[in-house]
Structures are given as structure tokens and as C-alpha cells.
Amino acid sequence: MPAEYTQSDQFRGARIHLCDLSGLEIRDCDVTGLKIVDCYGGNVSLGGGFERVVVNDVDVTAYVEAELDRLHPNRVLAREATSAAEYRAAWDAIEKQWEETLDRARRLPEAKLHEQVDGEWSFVETQRHLLMASDAWIGNAVLEEDAPYHPLGLPGGGMPAEASAKLGLTLDATPTLDEVLAPRLARMATMRRVVDELTEAELDRVCGRKPADPYPDKEYVVRRCLTVVCKEEAEHHRYAVRDLTVLEAGARTE
């Protein structure tokens, strides 16, 4: 088994020289200032939120972002929404794309929807994560519900297990797609109600709660919460359709 390093700072500022790093995977890490110099290899893949990426002395940041926006225009709607009407338009587009993608996913065997592609979340796990995101940012922060978190919600990898347990999440659950979609679609309907009733004044209202206990103690306004949910939906849809393409190809060859 390959070595695993979790929540460690032992590599901060390190210099790795003349080593075999083939197959190295860096996931959910702060790589600010990372330099890869005079290295070689094939199938190098980068993914994440990078402020600036330079490849062979060429700044490719703007190109990559523009290409992602071209391929996934809902990213732009989610990122740039500022008015109530723009949030409604963004959610309209998000609802439509997920309706189409869920129809596509249902054409695959259930087992395929639990497969992970390259170590990423499965399609079902993605739905669980988006359920959690909406529970936190809408159910808890915006609406201050008494019991906002559904047990099938799946937080990001940075949330400690004990924090997840306090929220009542069952991380080791193995629900079917339909079992996840029941609360997931209900929460999407909640978001629809929120944006339909949204006013310009409501956008700048300070929420009475933060999304969840592990989040920093600071002010969260409705506008920010809606943006987070829309961006989560747009980005994870991008990942989901990327992986569905792989799963569909695998199903055809089996």
C-alpha cells in the first residue's frame, strides 16, 4: 500500500530532488507557492482552485478559466449573480441541468452510480455532498431551521469526523440514488422557494447562524450563502458529468 500523509505540515518548504514521484496524488492541500521544475512525465493532471497557474513560463490561469466557462456556462451565472433576478436565473439553469443529468444517470445500472472515478466522489456521493451544502448554507444559515441537517449529507473532506457526528451525519451510510434524491430534491425545492421570494433587501441580511460549527465565527449574509450553494451546484455538476462519461464508456464495454 502507498504511504498516506494526512493533516501534516512536514512537507512545507521541502525540496524534493531526483525522486520517483510517479503516481503521486496531492488532494485537498494548500499548495501555495508549489514549484515543479525540470520534471518530466505523462498524464499530469491538476484540479482545484488556483489563483495563478504557470506552465513552462506561460500564465495559463485566464485561459483555463475562460475554457471552463465556455464549456460550463452555468459557472458564470453562479459566480456573477448579484441581484434577486440573477439568482433566480442561476437557479433556473441549475435545476434544468440537474434534471437532464439525473435522467442520464438513471440509464446506468445502480452499481455504476456508486463507483468512484479516479478516487473522486461517486455520483451518489456527489448528491449527498450537495444535500449537505444546501442544508448548511440554506437550511441552517439562511432559514435557521430547527433540524437542518439530513443524516445522508456528506461534508467536504476538511470537516473532522467528530464535527460531522455532532451534526447527525451518517458518513458510512450506503444509500441508493433514490434514497438520496428524496431529501436532495426536497432541499432543491427549498432553494427554489428562497430565490422565488428573494428581495434585494433580503440579499444583504446578516444570517443568525453560520453554516455549521466548524465554520469561522463571522458574519454570513444571505447573498454569500446563495452564491456558495450555486457555485457548489455548478462545479459539482461539472465533475459529475465528467465522471458519467467514463462510467457510460465502461458500461458499454462490460
Coordinates of N, CA and C in Angstrom, one line a residue:
M1 N 0.8 -1.2 0.0 CA 0.0 0.0 0.0 C 0.9 1.2 0.0
P2 N 0.5 2.3 -0.8 CA 1.3 3.5 -0.8 C 1.2 4.2 0.6
A3 N 2.2 5.0 0.9 CA 2.2 5.7 2.2 C 1.1 6.8 2.1
E4 N 0.5 7.2 3.2 CA -0.5 8.2 3.2 C -0.1 9.2 4.3
Y5 N -0.3 10.5 4.0 CA 0.0 11.6 5.0 C -1.2 12.5 5.1
T6 N -1.7 12.7 6.3 CA -2.9 13.4 6.5 C -2.7 14.5 7.5
Q7 N -3.2 15.7 7.2 CA -3.1 16.8 8.2 C -1.7 17.0 8.7
S8 N -0.7 17.0 7.8 CA 0.7 17.2 8.2 C 1.3 18.4 7.6
D9 N 2.3 19.0 8.3 CA 3.0 20.1 7.6 C 4.4 19.7 7.4
Q10 N 4.7 18.4 7.4 CA 6.1 18.0 7.3 C 6.7 18.3 5.9
F11 N 5.9 18.6 4.9 CA 6.4 18.8 3.6 C 6.5 20.3 3.2
R12 N 6.0 21.2 4.2 CA 6.1 22.6 3.9 C 7.5 23.1 3.7
G13 N 7.7 23.7 2.6 CA 9.1 24.2 2.3 C 10.1 23.2 1.9
A14 N 9.6 21.9 1.7 CA 10.6 20.9 1.3 C 11.1 21.0 -0.1
R15 N 12.2 20.4 -0.4 CA 12.8 20.4 -1.7 C 13.0 18.9 -2.1
I16 N 12.2 18.4 -3.1 CA 12.3 17.0 -3.5 C 13.1 17.0 -4.8
H17 N 14.2 16.3 -4.7 CA 15.1 16.3 -5.8 C 15.5 14.9 -6.3
L18 N 15.4 14.6 -7.6 CA 15.8 13.3 -8.1 C 15.1 12.1 -7.5
C19 N 13.8 12.3 -7.3 CA 13.0 11.3 -6.7 C 12.0 10.8 -7.7
D20 N 11.5 9.5 -7.5 CA 10.5 9.0 -8.4 C 9.1 9.3 -7.7
L21 N 8.4 10.2 -8.3 CA 7.1 10.7 -7.8 C 5.9 10.2 -8.6
S22 N 6.2 9.2 -9.5 CA 5.1 8.7 -10.4 C 4.0 8.2 -9.6
G23 N 2.8 8.6 -9.9 CA 1.6 8.1 -9.2 C 1.3 9.0 -8.0
L24 N 2.1 10.0 -7.7 CA 1.8 10.8 -6.5 C 0.5 11.5 -6.6
E25 N -0.3 11.5 -5.6 CA -1.6 12.2 -5.5 C -1.6 13.2 -4.4
I26 N -1.9 14.5 -4.7 CA -2.0 15.5 -3.7 C -3.4 16.0 -3.7
R27 N -4.1 15.8 -2.5 CA -5.6 16.0 -2.5 C -5.9 16.9 -1.3
D28 N -6.7 18.0 -1.6 CA -7.3 18.8 -0.5 C -6.1 19.5 0.3
C29 N -5.1 19.9 -0.4 CA -3.9 20.5 0.3 C -3.7 22.0 -0.2
D30 N -3.1 22.7 0.7 CA -2.6 24.1 0.3 C -1.3 24.0 -0.4
V31 N -1.3 24.3 -1.7 CA -0.1 24.2 -2.5 C 0.4 25.6 -2.9
T32 N 0.1 26.6 -2.1 CA 0.6 27.9 -2.5 C 2.1 27.9 -2.6
G33 N 2.6 28.5 -3.7 CA 4.0 28.5 -4.0 C 4.6 27.2 -4.5
L34 N 3.8 26.2 -4.8 CA 4.3 25.0 -5.3 C 5.1 25.2 -6.6
K35 N 6.3 24.6 -6.7 CA 7.0 24.7 -8.0 C 7.4 23.3 -8.4
I36 N 7.2 23.0 -9.7 CA 7.6 21.8 -10.3 C 8.6 22.2 -11.4
V37 N 9.9 21.9 -11.3 CA 10.9 22.5 -12.2 C 11.7 21.3 -12.8
D38 N 11.8 21.4 -14.2 CA 12.6 20.5 -14.9 C 12.2 19.0 -14.6
C39 N 10.9 18.8 -14.5 CA 10.4 17.5 -14.3 C 9.8 16.9 -15.6
Y40 N 9.5 15.7 -15.6 CA 9.0 15.1 -16.9 C 8.0 14.0 -16.5
G41 N 7.2 13.6 -17.5 CA 6.2 12.6 -17.3 C 5.0 12.8 -18.2
G42 N 4.1 11.8 -18.2 CA 2.9 11.9 -18.9 C 1.7 11.9 -18.0
N43 N 0.6 12.4 -18.6 CA -0.7 12.4 -17.9 C -0.7 13.1 -16.6
V44 N -0.1 14.3 -16.6 CA -0.1 15.2 -15.4 C -1.5 15.9 -15.3
S45 N -2.1 15.8 -14.2 CA -3.4 16.4 -14.0 C -3.5 17.3 -12.8
L46 N -4.0 18.5 -13.0 CA -4.2 19.5 -11.9 C -5.6 19.8 -11.8
G47 N -6.1 19.9 -10.6 CA -7.5 20.3 -10.4 C -7.7 21.0 -9.1
G48 N -8.4 22.1 -9.0 CA -8.6 22.8 -7.8 C -8.8 24.3 -8.0
G49 N -8.8 25.0 -6.9 CA -8.9 26.5 -7.0 C -7.6 27.1 -6.9
F50 N -7.0 27.5 -8.1 CA -5.7 28.1 -8.1 C -5.8 29.6 -8.5
E51 N -5.1 30.5 -7.8 CA -5.2 31.9 -8.1 C -4.3 32.2 -9.3
R52 N -3.2 31.4 -9.5 CA -2.4 31.7 -10.7 C -1.6 30.4 -11.0
V53 N -1.7 29.9 -12.2 CA -1.0 28.7 -12.7 C -0.1 29.1 -13.9
V54 N 1.2 28.7 -13.7 CA 2.1 29.0 -14.8 C 2.7 27.7 -15.3
V55 N 2.6 27.4 -16.6 CA 3.2 26.2 -17.1 C 4.2 26.6 -18.1
N56 N 5.5 26.1 -17.9 CA 6.6 26.4 -18.8 C 6.7 27.9 -19.1
D57 N 6.6 28.7 -18.0 CA 6.7 30.2 -18.0 C 5.5 30.9 -18.7
V58 N 4.4 30.2 -19.0 CA 3.2 30.8 -19.6 C 2.1 30.7 -18.5
D59 N 1.6 31.9 -18.2 CA 0.5 32.0 -17.3 C -0.8 31.5 -18.0
V60 N -1.3 30.4 -17.6 CA -2.5 29.8 -18.3 C -3.8 30.0 -17.4
T61 N -3.7 30.8 -16.4 CA -4.9 30.9 -15.5 C -6.1 31.4 -16.2
A62 N -6.0 32.5 -16.9 CA -7.1 33.1 -17.6 C -7.7 32.2 -18.7
Y63 N -6.8 31.5 -19.4 CA -7.2 30.6 -20.5 C -8.0 29.4 -19.9
V64 N -7.5 28.8 -18.8 CA -8.3 27.7 -18.2 C -9.6 28.1 -17.7
E65 N -9.7 29.3 -17.0 CA -11.0 29.7 -16.5 C -12.0 30.1 -17.7
A66 N -11.5 30.7 -18.7 CA -12.3 31.0 -19.9 C -12.8 29.7 -20.5
E67 N -12.0 28.7 -20.6 CA -12.4 27.5 -21.3 C -13.4 26.8 -20.4
L68 N -13.2 26.8 -19.1 CA -14.2 26.2 -18.2 C -15.6 26.9 -18.3
D69 N -15.5 28.2 -18.4 CA -16.8 29.0 -18.5 C -17.5 28.7 -19.9
R70 N -16.7 28.5 -20.9 CA -17.3 28.2 -22.2 C -17.9 26.8 -22.2
L71 N -17.3 25.9 -21.6 CA -17.8 24.5 -21.5 C -19.0 24.4 -20.5
H72 N -18.9 25.2 -19.5 CA -19.9 25.1 -18.4 C -20.4 26.5 -18.1
P73 N -21.3 27.0 -18.9 CA -21.7 28.4 -18.7 C -22.5 28.7 -17.4
N74 N -23.0 27.7 -16.8 CA -23.7 27.9 -15.5 C -22.7 28.4 -14.4
R75 N -21.4 28.1 -14.6 CA -20.4 28.6 -13.7 C -20.5 30.1 -13.6
V76 N -20.7 30.7 -14.8 CA -20.7 32.2 -14.8 C -21.9 32.7 -14.1
L77 N -23.1 32.1 -14.4 CA -24.3 32.6 -13.7 C -24.2 32.4 -12.2
A78 N -23.6 31.3 -11.8 CA -23.5 31.1 -10.3 C -22.5 32.1 -9.7
R79 N -21.4 32.4 -10.4 CA -20.4 33.2 -9.9 C -20.7 34.7 -9.9
E80 N -21.5 35.1 -10.9 CA -21.7 36.6 -11.1 C -23.0 37.1 -10.7
A81 N -23.9 36.2 -10.2 CA -25.2 36.6 -9.7 C -25.1 37.6 -8.5
T82 N -25.8 38.7 -8.6 CA -25.7 39.8 -7.6 C -27.1 40.2 -7.2
S83 N -28.1 40.2 -8.1 CA -29.4 40.7 -7.9 C -30.4 39.5 -7.6
A84 N -31.5 39.7 -7.1 CA -32.5 38.7 -6.9 C -32.9 38.0 -8.2
A85 N -33.0 38.8 -9.3 CA -33.4 38.2 -10.6 C -32.3 37.3 -11.1
E86 N -31.0 37.7 -10.9 CA -29.9 36.9 -11.3 C -29.8 35.6 -10.6
Y87 N -30.1 35.6 -9.3 CA -30.0 34.4 -8.5 C -31.1 33.4 -9.0
R88 N -32.3 34.0 -9.3 CA -33.4 33.2 -9.9 C -33.0 32.6 -11.2
A89 N -32.3 33.3 -12.0 CA -31.9 32.8 -13.3 C -30.8 31.7 -13.2
A90 N -29.9 31.9 -12.2 CA -28.9 30.9 -12.0 C -29.5 29.6 -11.5
W91 N -30.5 29.8 -10.6 CA -31.1 28.5 -10.1 C -32.0 27.8 -11.1
D92 N -32.6 28.6 -12.0 CA -33.4 28.0 -13.1 C -32.4 27.1 -13.9
A93 N -31.3 27.7 -14.3 CA -30.3 26.9 -15.1 C -29.8 25.7 -14.4
I94 N -29.5 25.8 -13.1 CA -29.0 24.7 -12.3 C -30.1 23.6 -12.2
E95 N -31.3 24.0 -11.9 CA -32.4 22.9 -11.9 C -32.5 22.2 -13.2
K96 N -32.4 22.9 -14.3 CA -32.6 22.3 -15.6 C -31.4 21.3 -15.9
Q97 N -30.2 21.7 -15.6 CA -29.1 20.9 -15.9 C -29.1 19.6 -15.0
W98 N -29.5 19.7 -13.8 CA -29.6 18.5 -12.9 C -30.7 17.6 -13.3
E99 N -31.8 18.2 -13.8 CA -32.9 17.3 -14.3 C -32.4 16.5 -15.4
E100 N -31.7 17.1 -16.4 CA -31.2 16.4 -17.5 C -30.2 15.3 -17.1
T101 N -29.3 15.7 -16.2 CA -28.2 14.8 -15.8 C -28.7 13.7 -14.9
L102 N -29.7 13.9 -14.1 CA -30.3 12.8 -13.4 C -31.0 11.8 -14.3
D103 N -31.6 12.3 -15.3 CA -32.2 11.3 -16.3 C -31.1 10.5 -17.0
R104 N -30.0 11.1 -17.3 CA -28.9 10.4 -17.9 C -28.3 9.4 -16.9
A105 N -28.2 9.8 -15.6 CA -27.6 8.9 -14.7 C -28.5 7.6 -14.5
R106 N -29.8 7.8 -14.5 CA -30.7 6.7 -14.3 C -30.6 5.7 -15.4
R107 N -30.0 6.0 -16.5 CA -29.9 5.0 -17.5 C -28.7 4.0 -17.3
L108 N -28.0 4.3 -16.2 CA -26.9 3.4 -15.8 C -27.3 2.5 -14.7
P109 N -26.7 1.3 -14.6 CA -27.1 0.4 -13.5 C -26.8 1.1 -12.2
E110 N -27.5 0.8 -11.2 CA -27.3 1.4 -9.9 C -25.9 1.3 -9.4
A111 N -25.3 0.1 -9.6 CA -23.9 -0.1 -9.1 C -22.9 0.9 -9.7
K112 N -23.2 1.3 -10.9 CA -22.3 2.3 -11.6 C -22.3 3.6 -10.8
L113 N -23.4 4.0 -10.3 CA -23.6 5.3 -9.6 C -22.9 5.3 -8.3
H114 N -22.4 4.2 -7.8 CA -21.6 4.1 -6.6 C -20.1 3.9 -6.9
E115 N -19.7 3.9 -8.1 CA -18.3 3.7 -8.5 C -17.6 5.1 -8.4
Q116 N -16.4 5.1 -7.9 CA -15.6 6.3 -7.9 C -14.7 6.3 -9.1
V117 N -14.6 7.4 -9.8 CA -13.7 7.5 -11.0 C -12.5 8.3 -10.5
D118 N -11.3 7.7 -10.6 CA -10.0 8.3 -10.2 C -10.1 8.8 -8.8
G119 N -10.7 8.1 -7.9 CA -10.7 8.5 -6.5 C -11.7 9.6 -6.1
E120 N -12.5 10.1 -7.1 CA -13.4 11.2 -6.8 C -14.7 10.6 -6.2
W121 N -15.5 11.5 -5.7 CA -16.8 11.0 -5.2 C -17.6 10.4 -6.3
S122 N -18.4 9.3 -5.9 CA -19.3 8.7 -6.9 C -20.4 9.6 -7.2
F123 N -21.3 9.3 -8.1 CA -22.4 10.1 -8.4 C -23.3 10.3 -7.2
V124 N -23.6 9.2 -6.5 CA -24.4 9.2 -5.3 C -23.8 10.0 -4.2
E125 N -22.5 9.9 -4.1 CA -21.8 10.7 -3.0 C -21.9 12.2 -3.4
T126 N -21.8 12.5 -4.7 CA -21.9 13.9 -5.1 C -23.3 14.5 -4.7
Q127 N -24.3 13.7 -4.9 CA -25.7 14.2 -4.5 C -25.8 14.3 -3.0
R128 N -25.1 13.5 -2.2 CA -25.1 13.6 -0.8 C -24.3 14.9 -0.3
H129 N -23.2 15.2 -1.0 CA -22.5 16.4 -0.7 C -23.3 17.6 -1.0
L130 N -24.0 17.7 -2.1 CA -24.8 18.8 -2.4 C -26.0 19.0 -1.5
L131 N -26.5 17.9 -1.0 CA -27.5 17.9 0.0 C -26.9 18.6 1.3
M132 N -25.8 18.2 1.7 CA -25.1 18.8 2.9 C -24.9 20.3 2.7
A133 N -24.4 20.7 1.5 CA -24.1 22.1 1.3 C -25.3 22.9 1.4
S134 N -26.4 22.5 0.8 CA -27.7 23.2 0.9 C -28.3 23.2 2.3
D135 N -28.1 22.1 3.0 CA -28.6 22.0 4.4 C -27.9 23.1 5.3
A136 N -26.5 23.2 5.0 CA -25.7 24.1 5.9 C -26.0 25.5 5.5
W137 N -25.9 25.9 4.2 CA -25.9 27.3 3.8 C -27.3 27.8 3.7
I138 N -28.3 27.0 3.4 CA -29.7 27.4 3.3 C -30.5 27.0 4.5
G139 N -30.6 25.7 4.8 CA -31.4 25.3 5.9 C -31.0 25.9 7.2
N140 N -29.6 25.9 7.5 CA -29.2 26.3 8.8 C -28.9 27.8 8.8
A141 N -28.1 28.3 7.9 CA -27.7 29.7 7.9 C -28.8 30.7 7.5
V142 N -29.4 30.4 6.4 CA -30.4 31.4 5.9 C -31.8 31.2 6.6
L143 N -32.3 30.0 6.7 CA -33.6 29.7 7.2 C -33.6 29.4 8.7
E144 N -32.5 29.1 9.3 CA -32.4 28.8 10.7 C -33.4 27.7 11.2
E145 N -33.4 26.7 10.4 CA -34.4 25.6 10.7 C -34.0 24.9 12.0
D146 N -34.9 24.2 12.6 CA -34.7 23.5 13.9 C -33.7 22.3 13.7
A147 N -34.0 21.6 12.6 CA -33.2 20.4 12.3 C -32.8 20.4 10.8
P148 N -31.8 21.3 10.5 CA -31.5 21.5 9.0 C -30.7 20.4 8.4
Y149 N -30.0 19.5 9.1 CA -29.1 18.6 8.5 C -29.7 17.2 8.3
H150 N -29.7 16.7 7.1 CA -30.2 15.4 6.9 C -29.1 14.4 7.1
P151 N -29.3 13.2 7.7 CA -28.3 12.3 8.1 C -27.5 11.8 6.9
L152 N -28.0 11.8 5.7 CA -27.3 11.4 4.5 C -26.4 12.4 3.9
G153 N -26.4 13.6 4.4 CA -25.5 14.6 3.9 C -24.0 14.2 4.1
L154 N -23.2 14.7 3.1 CA -21.8 14.3 3.1 C -21.0 15.6 3.0
P155 N -20.2 15.9 4.1 CA -19.5 17.2 4.1 C -18.2 17.0 3.3
G156 N -17.5 18.1 3.1 CA -16.2 18.1 2.4 C -15.2 17.4 3.3
G157 N -14.1 17.0 2.7 CA -13.1 16.2 3.4 C -12.4 17.0 4.6
G158 N -12.6 18.3 4.6 CA -11.9 19.0 5.7 C -12.7 19.0 7.0
M159 N -13.9 18.5 7.0 CA -14.7 18.5 8.3 C -14.3 17.3 9.2
P160 N -13.9 17.5 10.4 CA -13.5 16.4 11.3 C -14.7 15.5 11.5
A161 N -14.4 14.2 11.7 CA -15.4 13.2 11.9 C -16.3 13.5 13.1
E162 N -15.7 14.1 14.2 CA -16.5 14.4 15.4 C -17.5 15.5 15.1
A163 N -17.1 16.5 14.3 CA -18.0 17.6 13.9 C -19.1 17.1 13.1
S164 N -18.8 16.1 12.2 CA -19.9 15.5 11.4 C -20.9 14.8 12.2
A165 N -20.4 14.1 13.2 CA -21.2 13.3 14.2 C -22.1 14.2 14.9
K166 N -21.6 15.4 15.3 CA -22.5 16.3 16.1 C -23.6 16.9 15.2
L167 N -23.4 16.9 13.9 CA -24.5 17.3 13.0 C -25.5 16.2 12.7
G168 N -25.2 15.0 13.2 CA -26.1 13.9 13.0 C -25.9 13.2 11.6
L169 N -24.7 13.4 11.0 CA -24.5 12.8 9.7 C -24.0 11.4 9.9
T170 N -24.4 10.5 9.0 CA -24.0 9.1 9.0 C -23.1 8.9 7.7
L171 N -21.8 9.2 8.0 CA -20.9 9.2 6.9 C -20.7 7.9 6.2
D172 N -20.9 6.8 6.9 CA -20.7 5.5 6.4 C -21.9 4.8 5.8
A173 N -23.0 5.6 5.6 CA -24.2 5.1 5.0 C -24.0 4.8 3.5
T174 N -24.7 3.8 3.0 CA -24.6 3.4 1.6 C -26.0 3.5 1.0
P175 N -26.6 4.7 0.9 CA -28.0 4.8 0.3 C -28.0 4.6 -1.2
T176 N -29.1 4.2 -1.7 CA -29.3 4.2 -3.2 C -29.5 5.6 -3.7
L177 N -29.5 5.7 -5.0 CA -29.7 7.1 -5.6 C -31.0 7.6 -5.2
D178 N -32.1 6.8 -5.2 CA -33.4 7.3 -4.9 C -33.5 7.7 -3.4
E179 N -32.8 7.0 -2.6 CA -32.9 7.3 -1.1 C -32.2 8.7 -0.9
V180 N -31.2 9.0 -1.6 CA -30.5 10.3 -1.5 C -31.3 11.4 -2.2
L181 N -31.9 11.1 -3.3 CA -32.7 12.1 -4.0 C -33.9 12.6 -3.3
A182 N -34.5 11.7 -2.5 CA -35.7 12.2 -1.7 C -35.4 13.5 -0.9
P183 N -34.4 13.5 0.0 CA -34.1 14.8 0.7 C -33.4 15.8 -0.2
R184 N -32.6 15.3 -1.2 CA -31.9 16.2 -2.1 C -32.8 17.1 -2.9
L185 N -33.8 16.5 -3.5 CA -34.8 17.2 -4.3 C -35.7 18.1 -3.5
A186 N -35.9 17.6 -2.2 CA -36.7 18.4 -1.3 C -36.0 19.7 -1.0
R187 N -34.6 19.6 -0.7 CA -33.8 20.7 -0.4 C -33.7 21.7 -1.6
M188 N -33.6 21.1 -2.8 CA -33.6 21.9 -4.0 C -34.9 22.7 -4.1
A189 N -36.0 22.1 -3.8 CA -37.3 22.8 -3.8 C -37.3 23.9 -2.7
T190 N -36.6 23.7 -1.6 CA -36.5 24.8 -0.6 C -35.7 26.0 -1.2
M191 N -34.6 25.7 -1.9 CA -33.9 26.7 -2.6 C -34.7 27.5 -3.6
R192 N -35.5 26.7 -4.3 CA -36.4 27.4 -5.3 C -37.4 28.4 -4.6
R193 N -37.9 28.0 -3.4 CA -38.8 28.9 -2.7 C -38.0 30.1 -2.2
V194 N -36.8 29.9 -1.8 CA -36.0 31.0 -1.3 C -35.7 32.0 -2.4
V195 N -35.3 31.6 -3.5 CA -35.0 32.5 -4.6 C -36.2 33.1 -5.2
D196 N -37.3 32.4 -5.2 CA -38.6 33.0 -5.7 C -39.1 34.1 -4.9
E197 N -38.9 34.0 -3.5 CA -39.3 35.0 -2.6 C -38.3 36.1 -2.3
L198 N -37.1 36.0 -2.9 CA -36.0 36.8 -2.6 C -36.2 38.3 -3.0
T199 N -35.8 39.2 -2.1 CA -35.9 40.6 -2.4 C -34.5 41.2 -2.3
E200 N -34.3 42.4 -2.9 CA -32.9 43.0 -2.9 C -32.5 43.2 -1.4
A201 N -33.4 43.6 -0.6 CA -33.1 43.9 0.8 C -32.7 42.6 1.5
E202 N -33.3 41.5 1.2 CA -33.0 40.2 1.9 C -31.6 39.8 1.6
L203 N -31.1 40.1 0.4 CA -29.8 39.7 0.0 C -28.7 40.1 1.0
D204 N -28.9 41.3 1.6 CA -27.8 41.8 2.5 C -28.1 41.6 3.9
R205 N -29.1 40.8 4.2 CA -29.5 40.4 5.6 C -28.4 39.5 6.2
V206 N -28.0 39.8 7.4 CA -27.0 39.0 8.1 C -27.7 37.8 8.7
C207 N -27.2 36.6 8.4 CA -27.8 35.4 8.9 C -27.6 35.3 10.4
G208 N -28.6 34.6 11.1 CA -28.5 34.5 12.5 C -27.5 33.4 12.9
R209 N -27.1 32.5 12.0 CA -26.2 31.4 12.2 C -25.2 31.3 11.2
K210 N -24.1 30.7 11.5 CA -23.1 30.3 10.5 C -23.5 28.9 9.9
P211 N -23.0 28.5 8.8 CA -23.4 27.2 8.2 C -23.3 26.0 9.1
A212 N -22.2 25.9 9.8 CA -22.0 24.8 10.7 C -21.0 25.1 11.7
D213 N -20.9 24.4 12.8 CA -19.9 24.8 13.9 C -18.5 24.9 13.4
P214 N -18.0 24.0 12.5 CA -16.6 24.1 12.1 C -16.3 25.4 11.3
Y215 N -17.3 26.1 10.8 CA -17.0 27.3 10.0 C -16.6 28.5 10.9
P216 N -15.8 29.4 10.4 CA -15.3 30.5 11.2 C -16.4 31.3 11.8
D217 N -16.2 31.9 13.0 CA -17.2 32.8 13.6 C -17.1 34.2 13.0
K218 N -18.0 34.5 12.0 CA -18.0 35.8 11.4 C -19.4 36.0 10.8
E219 N -19.7 37.2 10.2 CA -21.0 37.4 9.6 C -21.1 36.7 8.3
Y220 N -22.3 36.1 8.1 CA -22.6 35.4 6.8 C -23.9 36.1 6.3
V221 N -23.8 36.8 5.2 CA -25.0 37.4 4.6 C -25.7 36.5 3.7
V222 N -27.0 36.7 3.4 CA -27.8 35.8 2.6 C -27.1 35.7 1.2
R223 N -26.7 36.8 0.7 CA -26.0 36.8 -0.7 C -24.9 35.8 -0.8
R224 N -24.1 35.8 0.3 CA -22.9 34.9 0.2 C -23.4 33.4 0.3
C225 N -24.4 33.2 1.1 CA -24.9 31.8 1.2 C -25.5 31.3 -0.1
L226 N -26.2 32.1 -0.8 CA -26.8 31.7 -2.1 C -25.7 31.5 -3.1
T227 N -24.7 32.4 -3.1 CA -23.6 32.2 -4.0 C -22.8 30.9 -3.8
V228 N -22.6 30.6 -2.5 CA -21.9 29.3 -2.2 C -22.7 28.1 -2.8
V229 N -24.0 28.1 -2.5 CA -24.8 27.0 -3.0 C -24.8 26.9 -4.5
C230 N -25.0 28.0 -5.2 CA -25.0 28.0 -6.6 C -23.7 27.6 -7.2
K231 N -22.6 28.0 -6.6 CA -21.2 27.6 -7.1 C -21.0 26.1 -6.9
E232 N -21.4 25.7 -5.7 CA -21.2 24.2 -5.4 C -22.0 23.4 -6.4
E233 N -23.2 23.8 -6.7 CA -24.0 23.1 -7.7 C -23.4 23.1 -9.1
A234 N -22.9 24.2 -9.5 CA -22.3 24.3 -10.8 C -21.0 23.5 -11.0
E235 N -20.2 23.6 -10.0 CA -18.9 22.9 -10.0 C -19.0 21.4 -9.9
H236 N -19.9 21.0 -9.0 CA -20.0 19.5 -8.8 C -20.8 18.9 -9.9
H237 N -21.6 19.7 -10.6 CA -22.3 19.2 -11.8 C -21.2 18.9 -12.9
R238 N -20.2 19.8 -13.0 CA -19.1 19.7 -13.9 C -18.4 18.4 -13.6
Y239 N -18.1 18.1 -12.4 CA -17.4 16.9 -12.1 C -18.2 15.6 -12.3
A240 N -19.5 15.8 -12.1 CA -20.4 14.6 -12.2 C -20.5 14.2 -13.7
V241 N -20.7 15.2 -14.6 CA -20.9 14.8 -16.0 C -19.5 14.3 -16.6
R242 N -18.4 14.8 -16.1 CA -17.1 14.3 -16.5 C -17.0 12.8 -16.1
D243 N -17.4 12.4 -14.9 CA -17.3 11.1 -14.5 C -18.4 10.2 -15.1
L244 N -19.5 10.7 -15.4 CA -20.6 10.0 -16.0 C -20.1 9.5 -17.4
T245 N -19.4 10.3 -18.1 CA -18.9 9.9 -19.4 C -18.0 8.7 -19.3
V246 N -17.2 8.6 -18.2 CA -16.3 7.5 -18.0 C -17.1 6.3 -17.7
L247 N -18.1 6.4 -16.8 CA -18.9 5.3 -16.4 C -19.7 4.8 -17.5
E248 N -20.2 5.6 -18.4 CA -21.0 5.2 -19.5 C -20.1 4.4 -20.5
A249 N -18.9 4.8 -20.7 CA -18.0 4.1 -21.6 C -17.7 2.7 -21.0
G250 N -17.5 2.6 -19.7 CA -17.3 1.4 -19.0 C -18.5 0.4 -19.1
A251 N -19.7 1.0 -19.0 CA -20.9 0.2 -19.1 C -21.0 -0.4 -20.5
R252 N -20.6 0.3 -21.5 CA -20.8 -0.2 -22.9 C -19.8 -1.3 -23.2
T253 N -18.7 -1.4 -22.5 CA -17.7 -2.5 -22.7 C -17.9 -3.7 -21.8
E254 N -18.8 -3.6 -20.9 CA -19.0 -4.7 -20.0 C -20.0 -5.8 -20.5

